[in-house]
Amino acid sequence: MAIKAGVARETAPGERRVALTPESVAKLAAAGVSVLVERGAGEAASFTDLEYADAGAKVVTTAVMYSQADVILRINKPSASEAKLLKSGQVVIGMLSPLLDPKLMAELGEKGVTAISLDAIPRTLSRAQGMDALSSQANVAGYKAVIMAAEAFGRYFPLLTTPAGTAKPANVLVLGIGVAGLQAIATARRLGAQVRAYDVRPETKEQAESLGAQFVTLRSIADGSGQGGYARALTPEEQAAQQAELNDVIGSMDVVIATAQVPGRKPPVLVSANAVECMKPGSIVVDIAASELGGNCELSVAGKTIATSNGVRILAPTNVPATMPTGASAFYARNIANLFLHFVKSGELDFDFEDEITAATVITHSGSVVQAATARLLETANAGGARA
Ligand code: NAD
């Protein structure tokens, strides 16, 4: 019997993406997988049930999808009530954030559910690049952050010479030159802004310059590179020196797009309250690093836009990719279809734990937590609990 994949209707607040698009249904069908789509799953991303049916999927109720699907494809981790619907032997694939919610992984493991997380992909492995949803969604976020800034900004981004006079180009600073930052630079440049960019990893200088940005070099920190292409957490002294130097740069900027992250840590504060005080009225900060943990701007409030007394607006949107659901879902769907098909051999599900992608992304299998990082985290938590 063909493997049945189910497409979940997302229920997280504000989520508008869908894990599989009609285009990717066709791709799975070509590999012998039949697809069940929970009714209305693609609606918020402008994919109709009819389009899924035309692509060869069966549109079904929530109860039928959860009871019949062998593999459930989704964006976010299941809610508590969705997790209850999962049963032994079923597979769930999505951005499950196992390191942020290891308890859910332990529960799914105990239940006999195989949980596979797209955010655990070994990103530097070239054969995994087509599965890298962190990158595809960061790309959307970097683009959309600039569009949000342009929308909020009261002036033009480009230099404009018109009979009514000349408009100066906007000065945009991009902080953090990873995937989102590079796309933000490219987008701000396309809109005609003058762009400066800063990152603690020295290799980003050339990348930023190749997109037409001027790199900001700070005297206080020579190299903040960590492992695997990510940044390291800076020492408190380095952070203070970095903020002080950045204050001078930020004061002369019209727009700051902040994207800096350190894996597993609170995002670094790069735009201090003092820096915001130095900005001119009408300036905009878009902090896409912001979450409940805090953001790159000291004044960011996750999910909110605040206006300061000196006329600066600070936007701290969370889940930016969900605000561009059709484009973001199209990328995500290709990522998840590629990862899913990695586990399909001769029409059957097959998990080879010698394989690097499988070992990294399969978090629970055969009744337990099998991914090393999540298992370690749970052990530490359990040991702490036993001591307490
Ligand atoms: P990220 O989201 O973890 O962080 C965004 C940026 O913030 C990074 O460039 C980081 O250096 C920067 N940052 C962190 N602390 C900072 C500070 N105090 N000051 C200034 N900048 C700071 O990064 P990401 O976008 O996920 O990318 C991380 C790395 O992974 C990059 O090296 C990227 O090229 C690499 N990557 C490689 C592949 C691949 O090889 N196929 C795919 C995706 C990403």
CSV table of C-alpha atoms and ligand atoms in Angstrom, one decimal:
chain,number,residue,atom,x,y,z
A,1,MET,CA,0.0,0.0,0.0
A,2,ALA,CA,1.2,3.5,-0.9
A,3,ILE,CA,2.5,5.7,2.0
A,4,LYS,CA,-0.2,8.2,2.9
A,5,ALA,CA,1.1,11.7,3.7
A,6,GLY,CA,-1.3,14.1,5.6
A,7,VAL,CA,-1.1,17.9,5.4
A,8,ALA,CA,-2.1,19.6,8.6
A,9,ARG,CA,-4.0,22.8,8.9
A,10,GLU,CA,-1.8,24.9,11.2
A,11,THR,CA,-3.4,26.2,14.4
A,12,ALA,CA,-0.7,28.3,16.0
A,13,PRO,CA,-1.9,31.9,16.4
A,14,GLY,CA,-0.9,34.1,13.4
A,15,GLU,CA,0.3,31.1,11.4
A,16,ARG,CA,-0.8,31.4,7.7
A,17,ARG,CA,1.7,29.0,6.0
A,18,VAL,CA,1.0,25.5,5.0
A,19,ALA,CA,3.5,22.6,4.9
A,20,LEU,CA,2.7,21.4,1.4
A,21,THR,CA,1.5,23.2,-1.7
A,22,PRO,CA,-0.4,21.7,-4.7
A,23,GLU,CA,2.9,21.8,-6.7
A,24,SER,CA,4.6,19.6,-4.0
A,25,VAL,CA,1.6,17.2,-3.9
A,26,ALA,CA,2.4,16.4,-7.5
A,27,LYS,CA,6.0,15.8,-6.6
A,28,LEU,CA,5.1,13.3,-3.8
A,29,ALA,CA,2.5,11.6,-6.0
A,30,ALA,CA,5.2,11.0,-8.6
A,31,ALA,CA,7.2,9.2,-5.9
A,32,GLY,CA,4.2,7.0,-5.2
A,33,VAL,CA,3.0,8.8,-2.1
A,34,SER,CA,-0.7,9.6,-1.8
A,35,VAL,CA,-1.7,12.8,0.0
A,36,LEU,CA,-4.5,13.6,2.3
A,37,VAL,CA,-5.1,17.3,3.0
A,38,GLU,CA,-6.9,18.5,6.1
A,39,ARG,CA,-9.8,20.7,4.8
A,40,GLY,CA,-8.8,24.3,4.4
A,41,ALA,CA,-5.2,23.7,5.2
A,42,GLY,CA,-3.9,26.0,2.5
A,43,GLU,CA,-6.6,28.6,2.7
A,44,ALA,CA,-4.7,31.2,4.6
A,45,ALA,CA,-1.8,30.8,2.1
A,46,SER,CA,-4.2,31.2,-0.9
A,47,PHE,CA,-4.1,27.5,-1.9
A,48,THR,CA,-7.6,26.2,-2.3
A,49,ASP,CA,-8.9,22.7,-1.5
A,50,LEU,CA,-9.8,22.5,-5.2
A,51,GLU,CA,-6.2,23.1,-6.3
A,52,TYR,CA,-5.0,20.3,-4.0
A,53,ALA,CA,-7.7,18.0,-5.4
A,54,ASP,CA,-6.6,18.9,-8.9
A,55,ALA,CA,-3.0,18.0,-8.0
A,56,GLY,CA,-4.2,14.6,-6.9
A,57,ALA,CA,-4.7,15.0,-3.2
A,58,LYS,CA,-7.8,13.9,-1.2
A,59,VAL,CA,-9.3,16.7,0.9
A,60,VAL,CA,-10.5,15.2,4.2
A,61,THR,CA,-11.7,16.1,7.7
A,62,THR,CA,-9.3,16.6,10.6
A,63,ALA,CA,-10.3,13.3,12.1
A,64,VAL,CA,-9.7,11.3,8.9
A,65,MET,CA,-6.3,13.0,8.3
A,66,TYR,CA,-5.0,12.2,11.8
A,67,SER,CA,-6.4,8.6,11.7
A,68,GLN,CA,-5.3,7.6,8.2
A,69,ALA,CA,-2.0,9.4,7.5
A,70,ASP,CA,1.2,7.5,7.9
A,71,VAL,CA,3.2,10.7,7.8
A,72,ILE,CA,1.9,14.1,8.9
A,73,LEU,CA,3.5,17.2,7.3
A,74,ARG,CA,3.3,20.5,9.2
A,75,ILE,CA,5.0,23.8,9.8
A,76,ASN,CA,4.9,24.2,13.6
A,77,LYS,CA,5.1,21.6,16.4
A,78,PRO,CA,1.7,20.1,17.2
A,79,SER,CA,-0.4,21.8,19.8
A,80,ALA,CA,-1.2,19.7,22.9
A,81,SER,CA,-4.6,18.7,21.5
A,82,GLU,CA,-3.0,17.8,18.1
A,83,ALA,CA,-0.3,15.8,19.8
A,84,LYS,CA,-3.1,13.8,21.5
A,85,LEU,CA,-4.4,12.8,18.0
A,86,LEU,CA,-1.0,11.3,17.0
A,87,LYS,CA,-0.6,7.6,17.4
A,88,SER,CA,2.0,4.9,17.6
A,89,GLY,CA,3.8,4.2,14.3
A,90,GLN,CA,2.8,7.6,12.9
A,91,VAL,CA,5.5,10.0,11.6
A,92,VAL,CA,5.3,13.8,12.1
A,93,ILE,CA,7.6,16.1,10.2
A,94,GLY,CA,7.9,19.9,10.8
A,95,MET,CA,9.8,22.7,12.5
A,96,LEU,CA,9.4,21.0,15.8
A,97,SER,CA,12.1,23.0,17.8
A,98,PRO,CA,13.2,19.9,19.8
A,99,LEU,CA,15.8,21.8,21.8
A,100,LEU,CA,13.2,24.4,22.8
A,101,ASP,CA,10.6,21.9,23.8
A,102,PRO,CA,12.3,18.6,24.6
A,103,LYS,CA,9.4,17.6,26.8
A,104,LEU,CA,7.1,17.3,23.9
A,105,MET,CA,9.7,15.1,22.1
A,106,ALA,CA,9.9,12.8,25.1
A,107,GLU,CA,6.0,12.5,25.1
A,108,LEU,CA,6.0,11.8,21.3
A,109,GLY,CA,8.8,9.2,21.8
A,110,GLU,CA,6.9,7.4,24.6
A,111,LYS,CA,3.8,7.3,22.4
A,112,GLY,CA,5.8,5.6,19.6
A,113,VAL,CA,5.6,8.5,17.2
A,114,THR,CA,8.5,9.2,15.0
A,115,ALA,CA,9.2,12.9,15.2
A,116,ILE,CA,11.4,14.5,12.5
A,117,SER,CA,12.5,18.1,12.7
A,118,LEU,CA,13.4,20.2,9.7
A,119,ASP,CA,15.2,22.7,11.9
A,120,ALA,CA,17.8,20.1,12.8
A,121,ILE,CA,19.1,19.7,9.3
A,122,PRO,CA,22.9,19.7,8.9
A,123,ARG,CA,22.9,22.9,7.0
A,124,THR,CA,26.4,22.8,5.6
A,125,LEU,CA,26.0,19.4,4.0
A,126,SER,CA,25.5,20.2,0.3
A,127,ARG,CA,23.0,17.3,-0.3
A,128,ALA,CA,20.8,18.8,2.6
A,129,GLN,CA,20.6,22.3,1.1
A,130,GLY,CA,17.3,21.6,-0.6
A,131,MET,CA,15.9,20.6,2.8
A,132,ASP,CA,17.1,23.7,4.6
A,133,ALA,CA,13.9,25.4,5.8
A,134,LEU,CA,15.8,27.6,8.3
A,135,SER,CA,17.4,29.2,5.3
A,136,SER,CA,14.4,29.4,3.1
A,137,GLN,CA,12.3,31.0,5.8
A,138,ALA,CA,15.1,33.4,6.9
A,139,ASN,CA,15.3,34.5,3.3
A,140,VAL,CA,11.6,35.4,3.4
A,141,ALA,CA,12.1,37.2,6.7
A,142,GLY,CA,15.0,39.3,5.5
A,143,TYR,CA,13.1,40.4,2.4
A,144,LYS,CA,9.9,41.1,4.3
A,145,ALA,CA,11.7,43.0,7.1
A,146,VAL,CA,12.8,45.6,4.5
A,147,ILE,CA,9.4,45.9,3.0
A,148,MET,CA,8.0,46.5,6.5
A,149,ALA,CA,10.6,49.1,7.1
A,150,ALA,CA,9.8,50.8,3.8
A,151,GLU,CA,6.1,50.8,4.6
A,152,ALA,CA,6.7,52.3,8.0
A,153,PHE,CA,9.2,54.9,6.9
A,154,GLY,CA,7.8,58.3,6.0
A,155,ARG,CA,10.3,59.0,3.2
A,156,TYR,CA,11.6,57.3,0.0
A,157,PHE,CA,14.2,54.6,0.0
A,158,PRO,CA,15.7,55.6,-3.4
A,159,LEU,CA,17.3,58.8,-4.5
A,160,LEU,CA,14.6,60.6,-6.6
A,161,THR,CA,15.1,63.7,-8.7
A,162,THR,CA,11.7,65.2,-9.7
A,163,PRO,CA,10.4,68.6,-10.7
A,164,ALA,CA,9.2,68.9,-7.1
A,165,GLY,CA,12.8,68.5,-5.9
A,166,THR,CA,15.2,65.8,-4.9
A,167,ALA,CA,14.6,63.1,-2.3
A,168,LYS,CA,17.7,61.8,-0.6
A,169,PRO,CA,18.2,58.0,-0.4
A,170,ALA,CA,17.5,56.3,2.9
A,171,ASN,CA,20.4,55.2,5.0
A,172,VAL,CA,19.8,51.6,6.0
A,173,LEU,CA,21.9,49.6,8.4
A,174,VAL,CA,21.6,45.8,8.4
A,175,LEU,CA,22.9,44.1,11.6
A,176,GLY,CA,23.8,40.4,11.3
A,177,ILE,CA,24.8,39.2,7.8
A,178,GLY,CA,23.5,35.6,7.8
A,179,VAL,CA,20.8,34.4,5.4
A,180,ALA,CA,18.2,37.0,6.5
A,181,GLY,CA,20.7,39.8,6.6
A,182,LEU,CA,22.0,39.1,3.1
A,183,GLN,CA,18.5,39.1,1.7
A,184,ALA,CA,17.8,42.3,3.6
A,185,ILE,CA,20.8,44.0,2.0
A,186,ALA,CA,19.9,42.8,-1.5
A,187,THR,CA,16.3,44.0,-1.0
A,188,ALA,CA,17.2,47.4,0.4
A,189,ARG,CA,19.7,47.9,-2.4
A,190,ARG,CA,17.0,47.0,-5.0
A,191,LEU,CA,14.8,49.7,-3.4
A,192,GLY,CA,17.7,52.1,-3.9
A,193,ALA,CA,18.7,52.7,-0.3
A,194,GLN,CA,22.3,53.3,0.8
A,195,VAL,CA,23.1,50.2,2.8
A,196,ARG,CA,25.7,49.6,5.5
A,197,ALA,CA,26.0,46.2,7.2
A,198,TYR,CA,27.7,44.7,10.2
A,199,ASP,CA,28.4,41.3,11.5
A,200,VAL,CA,31.0,39.8,14.0
A,201,ARG,CA,32.1,37.2,11.5
A,202,PRO,CA,34.8,38.8,9.3
A,203,GLU,CA,34.0,36.6,6.3
A,204,THR,CA,30.7,38.4,5.9
A,205,LYS,CA,32.5,41.6,4.8
A,206,GLU,CA,33.1,40.3,1.3
A,207,GLN,CA,29.5,38.9,1.1
A,208,ALA,CA,28.0,42.2,2.1
A,209,GLU,CA,30.2,44.2,-0.3
A,210,SER,CA,29.3,41.9,-3.2
A,211,LEU,CA,25.7,42.9,-2.7
A,212,GLY,CA,26.5,46.6,-2.7
A,213,ALA,CA,26.6,47.3,1.0
A,214,GLN,CA,29.4,49.2,2.9
A,215,PHE,CA,30.7,47.0,5.7
A,216,VAL,CA,31.0,48.6,9.1
A,217,THR,CA,34.3,47.6,10.8
A,218,LEU,CA,34.4,48.0,14.6
A,219,ARG,CA,37.7,48.4,16.4
A,220,SER,CA,36.5,46.6,19.5
A,221,ILE,CA,36.0,43.1,18.2
A,222,ALA,CA,38.3,41.4,15.8
A,223,ASP,CA,36.5,38.1,15.3
A,224,GLY,CA,33.3,36.8,16.8
A,225,SER,CA,33.1,33.6,14.8
A,226,GLY,CA,31.9,30.5,16.6
A,227,GLN,CA,31.4,26.9,15.4
A,228,GLY,CA,29.8,25.7,12.1
A,229,GLY,CA,29.6,29.2,10.5
A,230,TYR,CA,27.6,30.7,13.4
A,231,ALA,CA,28.7,33.5,15.7
A,232,ARG,CA,29.8,32.9,19.3
A,233,ALA,CA,28.3,34.7,22.3
A,234,LEU,CA,30.5,37.7,23.1
A,235,THR,CA,31.8,38.4,26.6
A,236,PRO,CA,30.1,41.1,28.6
A,237,GLU,CA,33.1,43.4,28.0
A,238,GLU,CA,33.0,42.8,24.2
A,239,GLN,CA,29.3,43.4,24.1
A,240,ALA,CA,29.6,46.7,25.9
A,241,ALA,CA,32.4,47.8,23.6
A,242,GLN,CA,30.4,46.7,20.6
A,243,GLN,CA,27.3,48.6,21.6
A,244,ALA,CA,29.3,51.7,22.4
A,245,GLU,CA,30.9,51.7,18.9
A,246,LEU,CA,27.6,50.9,17.2
A,247,ASN,CA,25.8,53.8,19.0
A,248,ASP,CA,27.8,56.2,16.8
A,249,VAL,CA,26.9,54.5,13.6
A,250,ILE,CA,23.2,53.9,14.4
A,251,GLY,CA,22.6,57.6,15.3
A,252,SER,CA,23.0,58.6,11.6
A,253,MET,CA,20.8,55.9,10.2
A,254,ASP,CA,17.2,56.2,9.0
A,255,VAL,CA,16.4,52.5,9.1
A,256,VAL,CA,18.0,49.6,11.1
A,257,ILE,CA,17.2,46.0,10.1
A,258,ALA,CA,18.4,43.7,12.9
A,259,THR,CA,18.8,40.0,12.2
A,260,ALA,CA,21.6,38.8,14.6
A,261,GLN,CA,21.3,35.5,16.3
A,262,VAL,CA,23.6,33.2,18.3
A,263,PRO,CA,22.3,29.6,18.3
A,264,GLY,CA,20.8,28.5,21.6
A,265,ARG,CA,21.3,31.9,23.2
A,266,LYS,CA,19.4,35.1,23.8
A,267,PRO,CA,19.9,37.4,20.7
A,268,PRO,CA,22.7,40.0,21.3
A,269,VAL,CA,21.7,43.5,22.1
A,270,LEU,CA,23.2,45.6,19.3
A,271,VAL,CA,20.8,48.6,19.4
A,272,SER,CA,20.9,50.0,22.9
A,273,ALA,CA,18.3,52.4,24.3
A,274,ASN,CA,21.0,55.1,24.1
A,275,ALA,CA,21.4,54.4,20.4
A,276,VAL,CA,17.7,54.7,19.8
A,277,GLU,CA,17.8,58.1,21.6
A,278,CYS,CA,20.4,59.3,19.1
A,279,MET,CA,18.2,58.4,16.1
A,280,LYS,CA,16.3,61.2,14.3
A,281,PRO,CA,12.4,61.4,14.5
A,282,GLY,CA,10.9,59.2,11.8
A,283,SER,CA,13.6,56.6,12.0
A,284,ILE,CA,12.6,52.9,11.9
A,285,VAL,CA,14.1,49.8,13.6
A,286,VAL,CA,12.8,46.4,12.4
A,287,ASP,CA,14.0,43.8,14.8
A,288,ILE,CA,13.4,40.3,13.4
A,289,ALA,CA,15.6,38.7,16.0
A,290,ALA,CA,13.0,39.6,18.6
A,291,SER,CA,11.2,36.9,20.6
A,292,GLU,CA,10.1,36.2,24.1
A,293,LEU,CA,13.9,36.0,24.9
A,294,GLY,CA,14.5,39.6,23.8
A,295,GLY,CA,15.8,41.1,20.6
A,296,ASN,CA,18.7,42.9,19.0
A,297,CYS,CA,17.1,46.2,20.1
A,298,GLU,CA,17.0,46.8,23.9
A,299,LEU,CA,13.5,48.4,23.5
A,300,SER,CA,11.9,45.7,21.3
A,301,VAL,CA,8.7,44.2,22.5
A,302,ALA,CA,8.1,40.9,20.7
A,303,GLY,CA,5.1,41.0,18.4
A,304,LYS,CA,4.5,44.8,18.9
A,305,THR,CA,5.4,48.1,17.4
A,306,ILE,CA,6.4,50.8,19.8
A,307,ALA,CA,7.0,54.5,19.3
A,308,THR,CA,9.6,56.2,21.5
A,309,SER,CA,9.4,59.7,22.9
A,310,ASN,CA,11.9,60.9,20.3
A,311,GLY,CA,9.8,59.7,17.4
A,312,VAL,CA,11.5,56.4,16.5
A,313,ARG,CA,9.3,53.4,15.7
A,314,ILE,CA,10.6,49.9,16.7
A,315,LEU,CA,8.9,47.0,15.0
A,316,ALA,CA,9.5,43.6,16.5
A,317,PRO,CA,7.4,41.2,14.4
A,318,THR,CA,7.6,37.5,15.3
A,319,ASN,CA,7.1,34.8,12.7
A,320,VAL,CA,7.7,37.2,9.7
A,321,PRO,CA,7.5,34.3,7.1
A,322,ALA,CA,3.9,33.8,8.1
A,323,THR,CA,3.1,37.3,6.8
A,324,MET,CA,4.1,36.2,3.3
A,325,PRO,CA,2.4,32.8,3.4
A,326,THR,CA,2.2,31.9,-0.3
A,327,GLY,CA,5.9,32.5,-1.1
A,328,ALA,CA,7.1,31.1,2.2
A,329,SER,CA,5.0,28.0,1.9
A,330,ALA,CA,6.2,27.4,-1.7
A,331,PHE,CA,9.8,27.2,-0.4
A,332,TYR,CA,9.0,25.3,2.7
A,333,ALA,CA,7.0,22.7,0.8
A,334,ARG,CA,10.0,21.9,-1.4
A,335,ASN,CA,12.2,21.6,1.7
A,336,ILE,CA,9.8,19.3,3.5
A,337,ALA,CA,9.1,17.2,0.4
A,338,ASN,CA,12.8,16.7,-0.1
A,339,LEU,CA,13.4,15.7,3.5
A,340,PHE,CA,10.3,13.3,3.5
A,341,LEU,CA,11.4,11.6,0.2
A,342,HIS,CA,14.9,11.1,1.8
A,343,PHE,CA,13.1,8.5,4.0
A,344,VAL,CA,11.2,6.8,1.2
A,345,LYS,CA,13.0,3.8,-0.3
A,346,SER,CA,11.2,1.6,-2.8
A,347,GLY,CA,7.8,3.0,-1.7
A,348,GLU,CA,8.5,2.2,2.0
A,349,LEU,CA,9.6,4.4,4.9
A,350,ASP,CA,13.2,3.6,5.8
A,351,PHE,CA,15.4,5.1,8.5
A,352,ASP,CA,19.1,4.5,8.2
A,353,PHE,CA,20.7,6.0,11.3
A,354,GLU,CA,24.2,5.7,9.7
A,355,ASP,CA,23.1,8.5,7.4
A,356,GLU,CA,24.0,12.0,8.7
A,357,ILE,CA,20.7,13.6,7.7
A,358,THR,CA,18.7,10.9,9.4
A,359,ALA,CA,20.8,10.9,12.6
A,360,ALA,CA,20.4,14.7,12.9
A,361,THR,CA,16.7,15.1,12.0
A,362,VAL,CA,15.0,12.0,13.4
A,363,ILE,CA,14.4,13.1,17.0
A,364,THR,CA,12.2,10.1,18.3
A,365,HIS,CA,11.8,6.6,16.9
A,366,SER,CA,10.8,3.2,18.1
A,367,GLY,CA,9.5,4.5,21.4
A,368,SER,CA,12.4,6.7,22.5
A,369,VAL,CA,14.3,10.0,21.9
A,370,VAL,CA,17.1,9.0,19.5
A,371,GLN,CA,18.6,12.3,18.5
A,372,ALA,CA,21.8,12.9,20.5
A,373,ALA,CA,21.3,16.6,21.3
A,374,THR,CA,17.7,16.3,22.5
A,375,ALA,CA,18.5,13.1,24.5
A,376,ARG,CA,21.4,15.0,26.2
A,377,LEU,CA,19.1,17.9,27.1
A,378,LEU,CA,16.5,15.6,28.5
A,379,GLU,CA,19.1,13.8,30.6
A,380,THR,CA,20.4,17.0,32.0
A,381,ALA,CA,16.8,18.2,32.8
A,382,ASN,CA,16.0,14.9,34.5
A,383,ALA,CA,19.2,14.9,36.5
A,384,GLY,CA,18.4,18.5,37.6
A,385,GLY,CA,14.8,17.4,38.5
A,386,ALA,CA,16.1,14.4,40.5
A,387,ARG,CA,18.5,16.6,42.5
A,388,ALA,CA,15.8,19.3,43.2
B,1,NAD,P1,21.9,33.2,12.4
B,1,NAD,O1,20.4,33.4,12.2
B,1,NAD,O2,22.3,32.3,13.5
B,1,NAD,O3,22.5,34.7,12.8
B,1,NAD,C1,22.4,35.8,11.9
B,1,NAD,C2,23.7,36.5,11.9
B,1,NAD,O4,23.9,37.2,13.1
B,1,NAD,C3,25.0,35.7,11.7
B,1,NAD,O5,25.6,36.0,10.5
B,1,NAD,C4,25.8,36.0,12.9
B,1,NAD,O6,27.2,36.0,12.6
B,1,NAD,C5,25.3,37.3,13.3
B,1,NAD,N1,25.6,37.7,14.7
B,1,NAD,C6,25.5,37.0,15.8
B,1,NAD,N2,25.9,37.7,16.9
B,1,NAD,C7,26.2,38.9,16.5
B,1,NAD,C8,26.7,40.1,17.1
B,1,NAD,N3,27.0,40.1,18.4
B,1,NAD,N4,27.0,41.1,16.3
B,1,NAD,C9,26.8,41.1,15.0
B,1,NAD,N5,26.3,40.0,14.3
B,1,NAD,C10,26.1,38.9,15.0
B,1,NAD,O7,22.7,32.9,11.1
B,1,NAD,P2,22.2,32.1,9.8
B,1,NAD,O8,21.6,33.1,8.9
B,1,NAD,O9,21.4,31.0,10.2
B,1,NAD,O10,23.5,31.7,9.2
B,1,NAD,C11,24.5,31.1,10.0
B,1,NAD,C12,25.7,30.6,9.2
B,1,NAD,O11,25.3,29.4,8.5
B,1,NAD,C13,26.2,31.5,8.2
B,1,NAD,O12,27.6,31.3,8.2
B,1,NAD,C14,25.7,31.0,6.9
B,1,NAD,O13,26.5,31.3,5.8
B,1,NAD,C15,25.7,29.5,7.2
B,1,NAD,N6,24.8,28.7,6.3
B,1,NAD,C16,25.4,27.8,5.5
B,1,NAD,C17,24.6,27.1,4.7
B,1,NAD,C18,25.3,26.1,3.7
B,1,NAD,O14,26.5,25.9,3.8
B,1,NAD,N7,24.6,25.6,2.8
B,1,NAD,C19,23.3,27.2,4.7
B,1,NAD,C20,22.7,28.1,5.6
B,1,NAD,C21,23.5,28.9,6.4
